[in-house]
């Protein structure tokens, strides 16, 4: 065989590249020996295509030791076909890919496989030059009708640079397919059943791309079933609590004893330099929990970041949390693995307002979204304070059922415990439609159902009605002033006309922003951003600020800092790049990505989409502030289990508002703040324990917070509720009658109507001892 031609190897057996052998985790190790079908580095070809390779379409050449595929536009693609000696489609196909140029970031190149009839149909791993887009990487099919079908699409965590090689790999086994970039698994699917054999090839579309170091090997071991592909919802205990806390076992044994959704694995390095958790090798522990529980790795040792990433890659574990009391460790590992979620463990004994604000800034600046806090420091007020600033809370404790109830009533998003059975018992005792966690209600542009939108009158009313956040929109005037306006023009909401960018600040200030709403609001001016900040500085409300323009991030953050409002502002935008820039400028300020998308039709697709969006948000340090129509129960559950709080727009009708809250949606953005103003948020039980003798009675009264903002207490109608009717007590209204010796847990319950349906709030249970 002459040097430089395609190398046919039918008898020799060689090892695959490092990493293939451990792709499938413990118990699913593939053999390291595979038959090499093609191997080509183009070094000795002197401008000649390898023997047997053919150009199907467009312009290709061999230059400087690489295959160059050139496509000037999407209308003129270029393709190269490589016939295989064995048409069996079970292969590992890999090559270096380098973008030389692209017409735009949406243009792509691909590695084709299972090519039929020397043309089409075929499958391909397509990679856009803008790989960070949600469809930056695709498993696509050119079908028998010569049309595109895209069963799977996702993103890569970095945008491909020009003139930089990336290692691309495809593993195809019957209907199963895995696609990798730089040994990172990006697509894992079972939708490759239509074509089971064929040749390979390369393609460019609107781009010029180099391919090098091509290798194709047979693959005979098979891939694990797609249900083990990583997108899953762990089982959780039954409860009537809406948006109940997820359970996290504080060790592998605790998690297994009661089947928690997540498990905390404290990772250390042993004397041999191996990573272990509670004496078990980390790789073994990861394999043990794979697709059953979400692993949360607690790491307190520096300089093992690379080893952590190697273990996660080896186990193909991408659904993972990294937590530590050292923020620099969390940041280092999440920088290496952008889809890994971060959490900060709080270790101080005090938890005053200064401590909480410092923690919030640390969480966001460390690529994290979760704070892990001991139970003794938590109450409903500080948990809600953290929530409004987009920090999820996992409480550590709940060593018995009484303490589990305490943590549940704080509204914590997760419970980390060594005794999950106690929390499971507690969660099962609440009445139907119980609300414990207070929603983060954002008043959209003020209260446009009662006052002109984006005016100070509307904002003040939103505050009076008890908004947790006040949402607004920012634009830049012609002469560089930040003003509040939703539309690109002033036409709809004021008595003027023209685009904001074409009007000066003085011109806009002369407009009336209230007269079109009603005479009552005549004379309302278009507010400046500074006026908005100054109005609410130091008040118990968060400002949810949407950036309508790109390029204003630095000025927005400067004005926030000048007013000392870093701890009171959350930013969001429909432009992801704007939020990425904002985070880089001031990572202490939380940022959110606004978007809208179709809801998948199958449960599997819904969970997989939730996984993709979670990874997308995590890798870009943004919360996922989707339209409420883009959300669904699996999405809401997926986010809750993994500690991401999200805001959702815009509720203008009661029915979807009610339905989404019932599914566990945390952050509604609404034009109708008044719908929730008079709904109680917490009920206090005046006593914790009652001792009675058989035949004796005790009457219990309760007080509830009725208004979100004024913290007013008043006596309200309540009744008693007992989950386990064990014959110890008999309840009549608010009276407990002791029946026989034993112990019963009795809740004070208040039922109220909100959004056209009935909900319950309850106090912490009263322990009734009859003896």
Short mmCIF file of N, CA and C in Angstrom, two decimals, residues 443-470 517 520-521 524 532 535-536 539 541 671-675 677 707-710:
data_model
loop_
_atom_site.label_atom_id
_atom_site.label_comp_id
_atom_site.label_asym_id
_atom_site.label_seq_id
_atom_site.Cartn_x
_atom_site.Cartn_y
_atom_site.Cartn_z
N UNK A 443 -44.15 42.43 39.87
CA UNK A 443 -45.16 43.31 39.28
C UNK A 443 -44.63 43.82 37.94
N UNK A 444 -45.29 43.40 36.86
CA UNK A 444 -44.82 43.65 35.50
C UNK A 444 -45.05 45.10 35.08
N UNK A 445 -43.98 45.86 34.92
CA UNK A 445 -44.05 47.28 34.55
C UNK A 445 -44.90 48.08 35.55
N UNK A 446 -44.89 47.64 36.80
CA UNK A 446 -45.76 48.24 37.81
C UNK A 446 -47.03 47.42 37.91
N UNK A 447 -48.17 48.09 37.84
CA UNK A 447 -49.46 47.38 37.83
C UNK A 447 -50.28 47.94 36.66
N UNK A 448 -49.98 47.55 35.41
CA UNK A 448 -50.66 48.15 34.26
C UNK A 448 -52.16 47.90 34.20
N UNK A 449 -52.65 46.97 35.04
CA UNK A 449 -54.10 46.77 35.11
C UNK A 449 -54.77 47.85 35.96
N UNK A 450 -53.96 48.62 36.72
CA UNK A 450 -54.53 49.64 37.59
C UNK A 450 -53.91 51.03 37.40
N UNK A 451 -52.77 51.10 36.74
CA UNK A 451 -52.07 52.38 36.58
C UNK A 451 -51.22 52.32 35.31
N UNK A 452 -50.86 53.47 34.74
CA UNK A 452 -50.07 53.45 33.51
C UNK A 452 -48.74 52.73 33.70
N UNK A 453 -48.38 51.89 32.73
CA UNK A 453 -47.19 51.06 32.85
C UNK A 453 -45.92 51.90 32.88
N UNK A 454 -44.91 51.37 33.57
CA UNK A 454 -43.58 51.98 33.63
C UNK A 454 -43.62 53.46 34.03
N UNK A 455 -44.46 53.76 35.04
CA UNK A 455 -44.48 55.10 35.63
C UNK A 455 -44.24 54.96 37.13
N UNK A 456 -43.80 56.04 37.73
CA UNK A 456 -43.57 55.99 39.17
C UNK A 456 -44.86 55.73 39.93
N UNK A 457 -45.99 56.22 39.40
CA UNK A 457 -47.28 55.96 40.05
C UNK A 457 -47.57 54.46 40.08
N UNK A 458 -47.30 53.79 38.95
CA UNK A 458 -47.51 52.35 38.87
C UNK A 458 -46.56 51.58 39.76
N UNK A 459 -45.30 52.02 39.85
CA UNK A 459 -44.32 51.34 40.69
C UNK A 459 -44.67 51.47 42.17
N UNK A 460 -45.09 52.67 42.57
CA UNK A 460 -45.45 52.87 43.98
C UNK A 460 -46.67 52.01 44.35
N UNK A 461 -47.60 51.90 43.42
CA UNK A 461 -48.78 51.07 43.68
C UNK A 461 -48.37 49.60 43.80
N UNK A 462 -47.46 49.16 42.95
CA UNK A 462 -46.97 47.77 43.02
C UNK A 462 -46.35 47.50 44.39
N UNK A 463 -45.59 48.45 44.87
CA UNK A 463 -44.97 48.30 46.19
C UNK A 463 -46.03 48.22 47.28
N UNK A 464 -47.04 49.09 47.20
CA UNK A 464 -48.12 49.09 48.20
C UNK A 464 -48.92 47.79 48.17
N UNK A 465 -49.03 47.19 47.00
CA UNK A 465 -49.78 45.94 46.86
C UNK A 465 -48.95 44.72 47.27
N UNK A 466 -47.70 44.93 47.63
CA UNK A 466 -46.90 43.83 48.17
C UNK A 466 -46.07 43.07 47.17
N UNK A 467 -45.64 43.70 46.10
CA UNK A 467 -44.78 43.02 45.12
C UNK A 467 -43.46 42.64 45.78
N UNK A 468 -42.97 41.45 45.46
CA UNK A 468 -41.64 41.03 45.90
C UNK A 468 -40.57 41.61 44.98
N UNK A 469 -40.91 41.73 43.71
CA UNK A 469 -40.05 42.37 42.73
C UNK A 469 -40.89 43.33 41.90
N UNK A 470 -40.28 44.40 41.42
CA UNK A 470 -40.94 45.31 40.48
C UNK A 470 -40.16 45.26 39.18
N UNK A 517 -53.63 56.69 29.62
CA UNK A 517 -54.25 55.69 30.49
C UNK A 517 -55.55 56.24 31.06
N UNK A 520 -56.80 60.71 35.38
CA UNK A 520 -56.32 60.61 36.76
C UNK A 520 -54.80 60.66 36.84
N UNK A 521 -54.14 60.13 35.80
CA UNK A 521 -52.68 60.03 35.83
C UNK A 521 -52.01 61.05 34.91
N UNK A 524 -47.91 62.34 34.46
CA UNK A 524 -46.87 61.37 34.81
C UNK A 524 -45.75 61.44 33.77
N UNK A 532 -35.93 55.64 39.47
CA UNK A 532 -36.49 54.34 39.84
C UNK A 532 -35.66 53.73 40.97
N UNK A 535 -36.11 55.71 44.34
CA UNK A 535 -37.42 55.55 44.97
C UNK A 535 -37.46 54.35 45.91
N UNK A 536 -36.75 53.26 45.53
CA UNK A 536 -36.91 52.02 46.29
C UNK A 536 -35.65 51.61 47.05
N UNK A 539 -35.81 49.86 50.57
CA UNK A 539 -37.14 49.29 50.82
C UNK A 539 -37.12 47.79 50.54
N UNK A 541 -37.98 45.44 48.64
CA UNK A 541 -38.43 45.02 47.31
C UNK A 541 -37.21 44.95 46.41
N UNK A 671 -49.26 41.30 35.39
CA UNK A 671 -49.85 42.64 35.31
C UNK A 671 -50.86 42.88 36.44
N UNK A 672 -51.18 41.81 37.19
CA UNK A 672 -52.27 41.87 38.17
C UNK A 672 -51.74 41.54 39.56
N UNK A 673 -50.89 42.38 40.08
CA UNK A 673 -50.34 42.18 41.41
C UNK A 673 -51.44 42.04 42.45
N UNK A 674 -52.55 42.74 42.25
CA UNK A 674 -53.63 42.77 43.23
C UNK A 674 -54.29 41.40 43.42
N UNK A 675 -54.12 40.49 42.47
CA UNK A 675 -54.72 39.16 42.61
C UNK A 675 -54.16 38.39 43.80
N UNK A 677 -52.43 40.05 46.50
CA UNK A 677 -52.13 40.94 47.63
C UNK A 677 -52.76 40.46 48.93
N UNK A 707 -51.15 40.27 54.59
CA UNK A 707 -50.65 41.11 53.51
C UNK A 707 -49.17 40.85 53.30
N UNK A 708 -48.75 40.73 52.02
CA UNK A 708 -47.36 40.44 51.71
C UNK A 708 -46.40 41.46 52.34
N UNK A 709 -46.78 42.73 52.30
CA UNK A 709 -45.81 43.77 52.60
C UNK A 709 -45.95 44.37 54.00
N UNK A 710 -47.15 44.50 54.51
CA UNK A 710 -47.34 45.25 55.75
C UNK A 710 -47.10 44.40 56.99
#
